[in-house]
mmCIF file of C-alpha atoms and ligand atoms in Angstrom:
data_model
loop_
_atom_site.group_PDB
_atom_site.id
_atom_site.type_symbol
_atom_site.label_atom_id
_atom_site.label_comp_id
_atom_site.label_asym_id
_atom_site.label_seq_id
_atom_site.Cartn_x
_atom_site.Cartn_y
_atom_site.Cartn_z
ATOM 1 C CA UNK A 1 -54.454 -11.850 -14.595
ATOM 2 C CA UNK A 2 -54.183 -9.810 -18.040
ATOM 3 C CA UNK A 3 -51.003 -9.822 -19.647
ATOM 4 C CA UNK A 4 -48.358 -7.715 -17.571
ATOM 5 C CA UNK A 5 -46.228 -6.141 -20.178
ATOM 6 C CA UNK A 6 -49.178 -3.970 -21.765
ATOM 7 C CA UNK A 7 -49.357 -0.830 -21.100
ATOM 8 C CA UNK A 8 -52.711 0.628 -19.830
ATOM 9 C CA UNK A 9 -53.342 3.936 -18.440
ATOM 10 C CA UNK A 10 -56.701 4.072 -16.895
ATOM 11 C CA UNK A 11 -58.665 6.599 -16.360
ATOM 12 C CA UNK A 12 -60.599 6.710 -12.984
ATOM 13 C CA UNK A 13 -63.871 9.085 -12.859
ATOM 14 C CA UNK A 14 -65.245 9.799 -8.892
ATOM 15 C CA UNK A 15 -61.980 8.993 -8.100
ATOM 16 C CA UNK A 16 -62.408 11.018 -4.876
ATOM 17 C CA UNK A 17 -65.532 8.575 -4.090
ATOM 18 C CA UNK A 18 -66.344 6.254 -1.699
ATOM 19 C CA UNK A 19 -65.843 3.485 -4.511
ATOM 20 C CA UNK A 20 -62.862 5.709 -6.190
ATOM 21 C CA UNK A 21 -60.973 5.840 -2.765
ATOM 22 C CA UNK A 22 -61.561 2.227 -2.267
ATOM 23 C CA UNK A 23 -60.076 1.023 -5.688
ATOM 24 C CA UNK A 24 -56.767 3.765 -5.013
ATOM 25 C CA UNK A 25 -56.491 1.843 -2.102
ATOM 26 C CA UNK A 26 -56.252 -1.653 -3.267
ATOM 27 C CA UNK A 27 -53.885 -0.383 -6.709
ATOM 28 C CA UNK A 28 -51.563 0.886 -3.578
ATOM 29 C CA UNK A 29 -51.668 -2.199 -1.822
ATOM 30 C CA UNK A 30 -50.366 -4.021 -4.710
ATOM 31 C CA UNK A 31 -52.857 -5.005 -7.033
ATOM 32 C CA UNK A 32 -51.377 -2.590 -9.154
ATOM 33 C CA UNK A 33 -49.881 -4.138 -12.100
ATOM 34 C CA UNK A 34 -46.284 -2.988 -13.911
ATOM 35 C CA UNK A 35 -46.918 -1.231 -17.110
ATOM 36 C CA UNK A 36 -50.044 0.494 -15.877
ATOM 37 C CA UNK A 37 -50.646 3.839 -14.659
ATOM 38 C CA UNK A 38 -53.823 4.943 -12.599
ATOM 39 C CA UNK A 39 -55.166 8.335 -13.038
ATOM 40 C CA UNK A 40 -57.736 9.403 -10.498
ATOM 41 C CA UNK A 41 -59.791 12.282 -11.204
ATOM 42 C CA UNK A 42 -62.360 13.976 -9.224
ATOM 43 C CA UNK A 43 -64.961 17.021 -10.375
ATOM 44 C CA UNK A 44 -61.969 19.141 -9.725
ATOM 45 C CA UNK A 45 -59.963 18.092 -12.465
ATOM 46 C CA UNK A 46 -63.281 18.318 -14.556
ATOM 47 C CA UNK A 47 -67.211 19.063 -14.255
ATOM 48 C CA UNK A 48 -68.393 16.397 -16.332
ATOM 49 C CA UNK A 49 -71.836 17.596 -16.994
ATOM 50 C CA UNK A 50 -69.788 19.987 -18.967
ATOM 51 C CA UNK A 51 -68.820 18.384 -22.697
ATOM 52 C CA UNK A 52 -65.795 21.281 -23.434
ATOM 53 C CA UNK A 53 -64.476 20.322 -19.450
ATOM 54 C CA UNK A 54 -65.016 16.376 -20.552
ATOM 55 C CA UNK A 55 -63.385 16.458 -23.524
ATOM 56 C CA UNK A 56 -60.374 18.286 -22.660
ATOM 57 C CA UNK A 57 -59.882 15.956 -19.519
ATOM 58 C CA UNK A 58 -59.732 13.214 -22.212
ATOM 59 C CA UNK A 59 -57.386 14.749 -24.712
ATOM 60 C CA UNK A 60 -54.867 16.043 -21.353
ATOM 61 C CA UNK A 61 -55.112 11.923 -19.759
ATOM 62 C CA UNK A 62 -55.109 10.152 -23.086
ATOM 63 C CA UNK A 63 -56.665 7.357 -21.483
ATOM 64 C CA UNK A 64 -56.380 3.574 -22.895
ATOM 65 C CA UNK A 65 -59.018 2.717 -20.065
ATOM 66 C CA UNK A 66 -61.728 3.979 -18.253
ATOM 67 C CA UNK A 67 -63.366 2.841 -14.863
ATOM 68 C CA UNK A 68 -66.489 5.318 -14.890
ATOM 69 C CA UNK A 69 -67.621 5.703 -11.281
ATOM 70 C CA UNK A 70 -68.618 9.885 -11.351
ATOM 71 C CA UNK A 71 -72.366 10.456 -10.827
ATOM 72 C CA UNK A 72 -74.658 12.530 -8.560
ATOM 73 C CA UNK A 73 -75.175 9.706 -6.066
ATOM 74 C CA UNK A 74 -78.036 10.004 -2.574
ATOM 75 C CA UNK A 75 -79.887 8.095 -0.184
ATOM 76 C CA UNK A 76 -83.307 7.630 -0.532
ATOM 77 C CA UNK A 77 -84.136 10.654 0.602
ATOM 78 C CA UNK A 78 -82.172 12.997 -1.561
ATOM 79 C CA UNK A 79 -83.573 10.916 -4.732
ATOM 80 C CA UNK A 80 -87.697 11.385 -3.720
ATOM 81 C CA UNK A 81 -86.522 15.195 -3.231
ATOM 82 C CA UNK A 82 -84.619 15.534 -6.454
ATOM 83 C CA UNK A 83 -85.372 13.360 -9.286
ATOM 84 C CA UNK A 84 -85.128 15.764 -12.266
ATOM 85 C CA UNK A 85 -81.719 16.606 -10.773
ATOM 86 C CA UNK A 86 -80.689 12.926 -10.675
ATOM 87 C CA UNK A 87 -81.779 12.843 -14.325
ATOM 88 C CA UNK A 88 -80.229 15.503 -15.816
ATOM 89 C CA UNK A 89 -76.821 15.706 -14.084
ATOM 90 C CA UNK A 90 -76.335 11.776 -14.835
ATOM 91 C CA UNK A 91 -77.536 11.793 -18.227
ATOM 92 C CA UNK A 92 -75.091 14.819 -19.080
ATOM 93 C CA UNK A 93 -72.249 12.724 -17.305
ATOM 94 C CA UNK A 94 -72.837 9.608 -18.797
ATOM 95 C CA UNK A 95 -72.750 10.781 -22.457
ATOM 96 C CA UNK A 96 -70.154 12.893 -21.924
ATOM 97 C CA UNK A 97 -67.618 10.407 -20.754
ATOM 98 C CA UNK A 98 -69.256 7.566 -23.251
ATOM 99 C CA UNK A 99 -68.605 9.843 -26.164
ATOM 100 C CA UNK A 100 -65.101 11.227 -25.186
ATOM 101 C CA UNK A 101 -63.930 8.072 -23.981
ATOM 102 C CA UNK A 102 -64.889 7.288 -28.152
ATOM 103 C CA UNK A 103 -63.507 9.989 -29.152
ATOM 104 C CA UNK A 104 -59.655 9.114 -27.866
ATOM 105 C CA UNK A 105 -60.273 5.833 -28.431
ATOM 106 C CA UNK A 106 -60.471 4.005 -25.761
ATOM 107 C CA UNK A 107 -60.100 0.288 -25.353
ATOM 108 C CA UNK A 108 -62.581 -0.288 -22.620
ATOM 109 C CA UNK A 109 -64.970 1.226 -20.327
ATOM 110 C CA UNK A 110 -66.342 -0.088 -17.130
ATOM 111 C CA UNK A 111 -69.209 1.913 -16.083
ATOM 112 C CA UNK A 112 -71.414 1.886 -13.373
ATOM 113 C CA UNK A 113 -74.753 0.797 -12.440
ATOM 114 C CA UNK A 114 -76.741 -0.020 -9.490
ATOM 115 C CA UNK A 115 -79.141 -2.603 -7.931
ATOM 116 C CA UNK A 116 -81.946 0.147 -7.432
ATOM 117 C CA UNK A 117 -82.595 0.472 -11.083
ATOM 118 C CA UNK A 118 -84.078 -2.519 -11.482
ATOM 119 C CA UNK A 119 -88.027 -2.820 -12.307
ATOM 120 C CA UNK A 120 -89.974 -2.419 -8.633
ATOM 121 C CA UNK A 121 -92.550 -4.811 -9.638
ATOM 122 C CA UNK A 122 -90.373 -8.237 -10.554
ATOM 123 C CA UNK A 123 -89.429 -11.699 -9.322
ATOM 124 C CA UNK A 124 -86.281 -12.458 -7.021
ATOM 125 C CA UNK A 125 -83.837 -12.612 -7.735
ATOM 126 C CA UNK A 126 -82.785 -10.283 -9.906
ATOM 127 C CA UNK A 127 -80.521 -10.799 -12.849
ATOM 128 C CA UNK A 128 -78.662 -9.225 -15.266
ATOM 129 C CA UNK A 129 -81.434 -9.772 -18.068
ATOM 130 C CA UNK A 130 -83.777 -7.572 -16.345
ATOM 131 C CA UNK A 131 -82.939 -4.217 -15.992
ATOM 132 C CA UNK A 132 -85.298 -3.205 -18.220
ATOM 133 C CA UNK A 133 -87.868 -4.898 -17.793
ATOM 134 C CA UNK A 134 -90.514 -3.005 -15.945
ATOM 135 C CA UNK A 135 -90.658 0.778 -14.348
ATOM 136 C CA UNK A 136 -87.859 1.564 -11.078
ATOM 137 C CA UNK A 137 -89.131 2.244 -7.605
ATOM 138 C CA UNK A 138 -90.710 5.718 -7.663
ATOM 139 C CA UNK A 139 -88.547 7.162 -5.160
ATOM 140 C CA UNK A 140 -85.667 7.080 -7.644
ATOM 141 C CA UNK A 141 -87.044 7.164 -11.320
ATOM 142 C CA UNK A 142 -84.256 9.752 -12.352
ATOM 143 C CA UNK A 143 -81.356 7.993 -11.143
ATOM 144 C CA UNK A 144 -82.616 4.819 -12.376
ATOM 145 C CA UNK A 145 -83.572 5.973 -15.802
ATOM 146 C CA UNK A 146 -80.232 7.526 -16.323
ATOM 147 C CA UNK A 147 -78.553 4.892 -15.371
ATOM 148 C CA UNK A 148 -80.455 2.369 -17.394
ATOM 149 C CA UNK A 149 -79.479 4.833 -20.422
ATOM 150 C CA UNK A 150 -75.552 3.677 -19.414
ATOM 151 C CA UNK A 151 -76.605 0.225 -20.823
ATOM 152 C CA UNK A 152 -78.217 1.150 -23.966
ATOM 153 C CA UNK A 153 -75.413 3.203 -24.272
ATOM 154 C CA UNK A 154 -72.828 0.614 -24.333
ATOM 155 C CA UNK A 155 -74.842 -1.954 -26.640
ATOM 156 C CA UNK A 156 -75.443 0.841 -29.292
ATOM 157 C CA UNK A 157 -71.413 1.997 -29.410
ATOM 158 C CA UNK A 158 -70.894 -1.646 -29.529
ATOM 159 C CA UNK A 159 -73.189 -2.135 -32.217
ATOM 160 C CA UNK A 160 -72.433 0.657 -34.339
ATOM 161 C CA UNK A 161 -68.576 1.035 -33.567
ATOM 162 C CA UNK A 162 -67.669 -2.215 -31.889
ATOM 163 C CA UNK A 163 -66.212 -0.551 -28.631
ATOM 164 C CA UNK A 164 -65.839 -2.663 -25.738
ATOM 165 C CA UNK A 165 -68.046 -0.493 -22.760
ATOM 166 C CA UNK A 166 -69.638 -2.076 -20.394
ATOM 167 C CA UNK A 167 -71.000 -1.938 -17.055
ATOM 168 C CA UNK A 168 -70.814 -3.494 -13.383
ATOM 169 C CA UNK A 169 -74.304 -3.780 -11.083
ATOM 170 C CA UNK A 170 -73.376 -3.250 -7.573
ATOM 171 C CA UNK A 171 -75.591 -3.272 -4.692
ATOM 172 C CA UNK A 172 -75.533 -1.250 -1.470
ATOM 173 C CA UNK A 173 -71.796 -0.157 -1.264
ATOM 174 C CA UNK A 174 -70.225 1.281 1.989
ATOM 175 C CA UNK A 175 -67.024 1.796 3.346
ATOM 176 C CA UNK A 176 -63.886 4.208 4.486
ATOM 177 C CA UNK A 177 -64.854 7.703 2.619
ATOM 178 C CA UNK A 178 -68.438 7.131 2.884
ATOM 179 C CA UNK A 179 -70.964 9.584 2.279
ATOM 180 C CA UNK A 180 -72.092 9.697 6.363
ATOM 181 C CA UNK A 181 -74.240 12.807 6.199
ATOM 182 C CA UNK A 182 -77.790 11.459 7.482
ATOM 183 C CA UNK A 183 -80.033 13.454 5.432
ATOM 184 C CA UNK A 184 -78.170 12.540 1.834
ATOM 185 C CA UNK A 185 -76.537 9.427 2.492
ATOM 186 C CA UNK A 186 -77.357 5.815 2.411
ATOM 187 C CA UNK A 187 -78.459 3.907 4.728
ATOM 188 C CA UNK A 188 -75.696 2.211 6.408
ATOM 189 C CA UNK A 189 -73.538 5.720 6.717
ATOM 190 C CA UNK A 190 -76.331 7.340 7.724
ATOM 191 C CA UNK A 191 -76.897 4.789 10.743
ATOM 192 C CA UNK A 192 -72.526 4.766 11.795
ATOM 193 C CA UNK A 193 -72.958 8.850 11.974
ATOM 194 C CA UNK A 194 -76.122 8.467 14.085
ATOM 195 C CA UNK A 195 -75.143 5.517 16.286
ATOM 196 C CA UNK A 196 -72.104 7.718 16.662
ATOM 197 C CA UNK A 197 -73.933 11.052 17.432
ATOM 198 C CA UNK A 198 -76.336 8.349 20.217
ATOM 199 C CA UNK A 199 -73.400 7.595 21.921
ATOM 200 C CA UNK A 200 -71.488 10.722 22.078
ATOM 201 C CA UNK A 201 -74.452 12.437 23.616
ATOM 202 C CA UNK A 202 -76.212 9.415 25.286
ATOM 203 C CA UNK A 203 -78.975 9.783 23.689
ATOM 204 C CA UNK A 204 -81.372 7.593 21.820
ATOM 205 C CA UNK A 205 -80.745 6.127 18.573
ATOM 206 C CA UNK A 206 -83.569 6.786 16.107
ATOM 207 C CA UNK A 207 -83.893 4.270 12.948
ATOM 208 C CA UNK A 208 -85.885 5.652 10.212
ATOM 209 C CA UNK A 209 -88.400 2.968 8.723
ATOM 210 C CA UNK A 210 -89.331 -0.236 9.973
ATOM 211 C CA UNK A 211 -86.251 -1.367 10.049
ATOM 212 C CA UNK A 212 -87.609 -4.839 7.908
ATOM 213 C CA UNK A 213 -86.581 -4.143 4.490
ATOM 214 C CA UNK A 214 -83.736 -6.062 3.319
ATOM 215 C CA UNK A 215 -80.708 -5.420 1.369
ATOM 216 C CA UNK A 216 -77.106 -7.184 0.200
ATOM 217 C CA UNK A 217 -74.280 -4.791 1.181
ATOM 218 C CA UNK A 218 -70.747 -4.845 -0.322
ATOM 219 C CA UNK A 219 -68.149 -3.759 0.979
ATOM 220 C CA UNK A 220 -66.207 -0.856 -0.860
ATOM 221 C CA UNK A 221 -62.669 -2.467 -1.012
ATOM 222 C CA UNK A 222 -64.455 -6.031 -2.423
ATOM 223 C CA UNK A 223 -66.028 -4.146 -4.955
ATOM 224 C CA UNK A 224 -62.619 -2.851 -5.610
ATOM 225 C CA UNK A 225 -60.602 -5.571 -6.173
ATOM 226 C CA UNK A 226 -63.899 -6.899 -8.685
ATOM 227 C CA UNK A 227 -63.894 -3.723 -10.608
ATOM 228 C CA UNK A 228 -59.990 -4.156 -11.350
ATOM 229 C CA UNK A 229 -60.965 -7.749 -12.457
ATOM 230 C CA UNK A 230 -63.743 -6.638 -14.556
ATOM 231 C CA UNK A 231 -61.587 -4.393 -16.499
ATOM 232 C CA UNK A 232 -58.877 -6.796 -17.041
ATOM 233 C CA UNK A 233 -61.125 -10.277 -17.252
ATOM 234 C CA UNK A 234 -63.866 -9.052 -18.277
ATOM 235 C CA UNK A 235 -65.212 -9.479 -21.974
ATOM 236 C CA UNK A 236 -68.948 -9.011 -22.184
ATOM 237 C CA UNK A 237 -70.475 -5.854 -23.484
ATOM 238 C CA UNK A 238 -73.554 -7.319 -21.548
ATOM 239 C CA UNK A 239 -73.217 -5.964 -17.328
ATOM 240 C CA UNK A 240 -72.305 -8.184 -14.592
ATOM 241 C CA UNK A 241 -74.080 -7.577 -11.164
ATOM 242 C CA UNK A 242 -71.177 -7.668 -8.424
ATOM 243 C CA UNK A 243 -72.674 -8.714 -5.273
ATOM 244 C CA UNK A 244 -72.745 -11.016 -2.054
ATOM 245 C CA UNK A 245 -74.952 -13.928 -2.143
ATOM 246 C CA UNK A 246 -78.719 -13.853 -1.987
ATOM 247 C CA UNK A 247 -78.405 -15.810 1.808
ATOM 248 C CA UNK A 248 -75.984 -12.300 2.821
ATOM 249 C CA UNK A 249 -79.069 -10.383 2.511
ATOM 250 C CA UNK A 250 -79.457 -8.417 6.092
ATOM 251 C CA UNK A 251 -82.484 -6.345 6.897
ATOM 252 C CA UNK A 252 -81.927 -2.959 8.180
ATOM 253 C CA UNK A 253 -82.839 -3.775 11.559
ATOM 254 C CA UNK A 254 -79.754 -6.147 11.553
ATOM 255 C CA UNK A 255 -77.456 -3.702 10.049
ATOM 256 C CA UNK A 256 -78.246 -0.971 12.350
ATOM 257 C CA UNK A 257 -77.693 -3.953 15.036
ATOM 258 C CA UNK A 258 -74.206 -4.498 13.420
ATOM 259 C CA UNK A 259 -73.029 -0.873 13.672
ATOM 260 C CA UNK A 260 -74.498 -0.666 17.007
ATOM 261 C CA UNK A 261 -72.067 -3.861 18.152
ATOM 262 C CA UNK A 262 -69.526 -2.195 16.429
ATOM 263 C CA UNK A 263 -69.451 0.988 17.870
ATOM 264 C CA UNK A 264 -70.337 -0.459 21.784
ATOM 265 C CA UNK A 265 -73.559 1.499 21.782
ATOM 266 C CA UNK A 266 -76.246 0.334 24.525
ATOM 267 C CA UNK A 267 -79.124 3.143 24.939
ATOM 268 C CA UNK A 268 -82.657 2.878 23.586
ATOM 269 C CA UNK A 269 -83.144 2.070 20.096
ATOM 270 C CA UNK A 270 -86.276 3.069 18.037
ATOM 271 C CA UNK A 271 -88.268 3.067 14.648
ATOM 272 C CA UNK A 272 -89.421 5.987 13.575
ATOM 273 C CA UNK A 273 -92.302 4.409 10.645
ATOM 274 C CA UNK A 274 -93.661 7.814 9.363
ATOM 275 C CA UNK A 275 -90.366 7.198 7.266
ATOM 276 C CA UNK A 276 -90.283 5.532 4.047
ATOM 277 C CA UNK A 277 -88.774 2.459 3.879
ATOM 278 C CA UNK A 278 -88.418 2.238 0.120
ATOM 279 C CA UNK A 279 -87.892 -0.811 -2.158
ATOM 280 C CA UNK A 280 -88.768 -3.429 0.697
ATOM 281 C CA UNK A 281 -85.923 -5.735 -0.894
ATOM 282 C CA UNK A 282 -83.920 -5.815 -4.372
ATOM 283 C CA UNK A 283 -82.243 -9.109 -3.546
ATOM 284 C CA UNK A 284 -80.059 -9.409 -6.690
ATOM 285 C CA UNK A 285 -78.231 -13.355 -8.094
ATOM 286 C CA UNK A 286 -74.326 -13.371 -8.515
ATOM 287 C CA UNK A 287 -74.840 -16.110 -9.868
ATOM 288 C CA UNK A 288 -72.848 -15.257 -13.000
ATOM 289 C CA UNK A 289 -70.174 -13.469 -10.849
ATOM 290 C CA UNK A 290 -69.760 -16.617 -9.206
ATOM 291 C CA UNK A 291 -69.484 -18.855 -12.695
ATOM 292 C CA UNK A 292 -66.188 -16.465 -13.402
ATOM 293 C CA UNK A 293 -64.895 -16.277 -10.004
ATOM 294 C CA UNK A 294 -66.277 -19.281 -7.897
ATOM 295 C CA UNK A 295 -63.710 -18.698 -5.209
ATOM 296 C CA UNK A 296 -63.751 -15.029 -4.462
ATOM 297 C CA UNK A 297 -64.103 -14.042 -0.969
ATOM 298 C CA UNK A 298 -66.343 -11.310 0.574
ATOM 299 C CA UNK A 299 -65.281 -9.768 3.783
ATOM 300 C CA UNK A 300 -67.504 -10.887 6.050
ATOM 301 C CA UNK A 301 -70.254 -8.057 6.963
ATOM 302 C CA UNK A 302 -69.395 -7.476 10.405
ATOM 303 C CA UNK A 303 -65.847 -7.473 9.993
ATOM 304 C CA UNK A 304 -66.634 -4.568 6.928
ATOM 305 C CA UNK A 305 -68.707 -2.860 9.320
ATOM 306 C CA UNK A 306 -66.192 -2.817 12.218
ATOM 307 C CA UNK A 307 -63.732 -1.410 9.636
ATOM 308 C CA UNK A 308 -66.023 1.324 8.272
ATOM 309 C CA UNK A 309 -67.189 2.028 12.142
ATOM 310 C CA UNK A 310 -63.345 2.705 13.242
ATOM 311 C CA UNK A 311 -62.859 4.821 10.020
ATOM 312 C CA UNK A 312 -65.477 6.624 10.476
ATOM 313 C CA UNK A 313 -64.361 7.787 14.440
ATOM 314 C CA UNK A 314 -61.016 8.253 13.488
ATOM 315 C CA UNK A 315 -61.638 10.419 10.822
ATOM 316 C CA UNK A 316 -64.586 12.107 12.331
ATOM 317 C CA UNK A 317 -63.097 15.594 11.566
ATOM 318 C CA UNK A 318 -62.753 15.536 7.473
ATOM 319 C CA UNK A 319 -65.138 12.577 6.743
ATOM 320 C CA UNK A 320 -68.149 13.569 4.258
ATOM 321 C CA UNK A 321 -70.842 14.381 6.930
HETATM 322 N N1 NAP B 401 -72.698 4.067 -2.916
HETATM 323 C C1 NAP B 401 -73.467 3.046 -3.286
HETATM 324 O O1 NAP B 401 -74.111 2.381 -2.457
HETATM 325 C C2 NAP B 401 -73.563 2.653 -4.744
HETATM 326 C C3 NAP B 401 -74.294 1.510 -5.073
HETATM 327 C C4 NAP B 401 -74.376 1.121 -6.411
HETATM 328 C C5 NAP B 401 -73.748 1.874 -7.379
HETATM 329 N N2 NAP B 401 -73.052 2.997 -7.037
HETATM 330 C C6 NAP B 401 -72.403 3.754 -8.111
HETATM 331 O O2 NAP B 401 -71.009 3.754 -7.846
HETATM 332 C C7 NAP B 401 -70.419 4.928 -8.396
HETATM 333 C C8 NAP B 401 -69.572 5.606 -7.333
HETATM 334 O O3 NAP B 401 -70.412 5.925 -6.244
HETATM 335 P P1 NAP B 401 -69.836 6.448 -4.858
HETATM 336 O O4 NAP B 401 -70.725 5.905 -3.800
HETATM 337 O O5 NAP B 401 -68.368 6.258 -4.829
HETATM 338 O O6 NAP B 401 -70.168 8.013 -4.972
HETATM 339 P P2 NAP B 401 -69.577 9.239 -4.156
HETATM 340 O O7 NAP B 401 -68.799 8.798 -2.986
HETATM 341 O O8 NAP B 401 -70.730 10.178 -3.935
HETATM 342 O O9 NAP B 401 -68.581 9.880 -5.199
HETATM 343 C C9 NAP B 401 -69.062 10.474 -6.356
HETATM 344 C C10 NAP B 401 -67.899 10.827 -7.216
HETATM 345 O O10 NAP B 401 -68.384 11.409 -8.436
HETATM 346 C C11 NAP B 401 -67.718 12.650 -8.626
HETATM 347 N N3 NAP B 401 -68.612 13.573 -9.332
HETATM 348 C C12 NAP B 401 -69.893 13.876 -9.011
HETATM 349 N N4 NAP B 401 -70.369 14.803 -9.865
HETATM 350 C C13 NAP B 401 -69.359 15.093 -10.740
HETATM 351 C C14 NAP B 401 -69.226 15.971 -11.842
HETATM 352 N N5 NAP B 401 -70.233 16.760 -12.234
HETATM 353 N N6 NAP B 401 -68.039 15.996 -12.493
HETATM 354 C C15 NAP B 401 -67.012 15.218 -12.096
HETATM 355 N N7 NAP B 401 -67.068 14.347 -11.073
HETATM 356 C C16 NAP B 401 -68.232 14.298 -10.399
HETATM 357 C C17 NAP B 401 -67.377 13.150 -7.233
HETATM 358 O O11 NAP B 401 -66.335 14.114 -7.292
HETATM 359 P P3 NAP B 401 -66.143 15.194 -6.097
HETATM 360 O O12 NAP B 401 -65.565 14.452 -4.931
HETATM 361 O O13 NAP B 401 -65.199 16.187 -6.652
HETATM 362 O O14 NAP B 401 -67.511 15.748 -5.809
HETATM 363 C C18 NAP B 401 -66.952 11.841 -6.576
HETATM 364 O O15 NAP B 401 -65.627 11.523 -6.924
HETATM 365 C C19 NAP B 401 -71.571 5.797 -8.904
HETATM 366 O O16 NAP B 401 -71.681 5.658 -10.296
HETATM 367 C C20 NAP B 401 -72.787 5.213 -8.204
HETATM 368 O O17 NAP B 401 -73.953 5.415 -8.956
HETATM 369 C C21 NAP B 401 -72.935 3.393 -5.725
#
């Protein structure tokens, strides 16, 4: 893995996140190498829609590389309520750090994509080749656009200045330091603070949508240890999409089913369909993860949820709700 003797100080931005908690966690565990130094920053350190705030967090850090996680980040339902938001806030971001990151010169830069910005009308599954290929789902135009803009991004200042920035595809990621709030979140928070909520008050648990859509989770501390890889391994300017396989896809019915195991809740369960589902599926191919890294093992999804699930009640107090 990498060579251990050079030195590397990377720069981590969402560092606070759920997936910026999750890759602090597996650096302290030991994936850590000697010779490198992890800086975590959160919008405290900096407001990165801000280019003066950007650029001095970049000139203070010196950074030789950058895992780029910071965006404004929802559910489904935040993103139908505020698309220009999405847009803006992400687009600022995105250059910002791009540009700065140039600026100091920076060896490498692992951004961040996601599954939902890929076209709505396509064929499964999806690959890296295809991100632009067609319009997003209309719940989530701004975020998608913006993020699309990460990827032109990263050819052009390859093109033009030969920098090595490139970008990872995740799909649905959850884990410890979730976003559980039920209004904002995603989907699998939002159903561990409501299964929660049923059981404290024995009440029923309401799922919004059918419950039949269908989506590939990942677990936060798997993506982890494949975003360290990524920025060591890693050579492509081209993204990779970092993902379980296409027979992991669960619908939501049997994630909400999974949580519901998890947590040892029995009441009444229903669907509330005036809700939108969204993107009925995304189902996304690893299959060039797997070409680099045929043996690397996902937690298994119950076991991830369990994990998240007794997280989530033990930190009930100061988790993101
Ligand atoms: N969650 C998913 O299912 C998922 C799936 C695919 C891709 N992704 C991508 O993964 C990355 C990390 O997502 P996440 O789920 O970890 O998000 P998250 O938990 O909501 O964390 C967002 C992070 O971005 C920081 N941030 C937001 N606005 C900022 C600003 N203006 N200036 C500086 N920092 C700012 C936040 O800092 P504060 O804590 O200070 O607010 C926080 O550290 C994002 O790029 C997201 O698009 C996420």
């Amino acid at each position: 893995m990498g060579d251990p003797q050079r030195s590397m100080r990377i720069l981590v931005t969402g560092g606070s996140g759920l997936v910026g908690r999750a890759i602090q966690k597996v650096v302290e565990d030991g994936a850590g190498l000697p010779g490198e130094e992890w800086v975590f920053v959160s919008s405290k350190d900096a407001d990165l829609t801000d280019t003066a705030q950007t650029q001095a967090l970049f000139q203070r850090v010196q950074p030789t590389h950058v895992i780029h996680l910071a965006a404004m980040v929802g559910g489904l339902f935040r993103n139908i309520k505020y698309n220009l938001d999405f847009w803006r806030r992400n687009v600022h971001i995105n250059d910002n750090v791009l540009h700065s990151a140039f600026e100091v010169g920076v060896c490498k830069v692992v951004s961040c994509l996601s599954t939902c910005i890929f076209p709505d009308k396509t064929t499964y599954p999806i690959d890296e080749t295809m991100i632009h290929n067609g319009p997003p789902h209309n719940s989530n135009f701004g975020y998608s656009y913006a993020k699309r803009m990460i990827d032109v991004q990263n050819r052009a200042y390859f093109q033009q200045h030969g920098c090595t920035f490139t970008a990872v595809i995740p799909t649905n990621v959850f884990g410890p330091h979730d976003n559980f709030n039920i209004e904002d979140g995603h989907v699998l928070p939002g159903l561990i603070h409501k299964v929660h909520l049923a059981k404290s008050s024995g009440s029923a648990l309401t799922v919004w949508g059918t419950g039949k859509p269908r989506r590939q989770f990942i677990y936060s501390l798997d993506l982890a240890r494949l975003f360290i890889w990524v920025l060591r391994e890693y050579s492509e300017v081209e993204p990779i999409i970092l993902s379980v396989g296409e027979e992991d896809e669960v619908s939501i019915k049997e994630a909400a089913e999974a949580v519901m195991e998890a947590m040892g809740f029995h009441g009444e369960v229903t669907y509330d369909t005036t809700k939108s589902d969204g993107q009925f599926k995304k189902t996304a191919s690893n299959t060039k993860l797997r070409g680099y890294l045929p043996d690397f093992r996902f937690t298994p999804f119950k076991q991830a949820v369990k994990e998240t699930c007794a997280w989530f009640t033990d930190n009930y107090e100061q988790a993101r709700k």
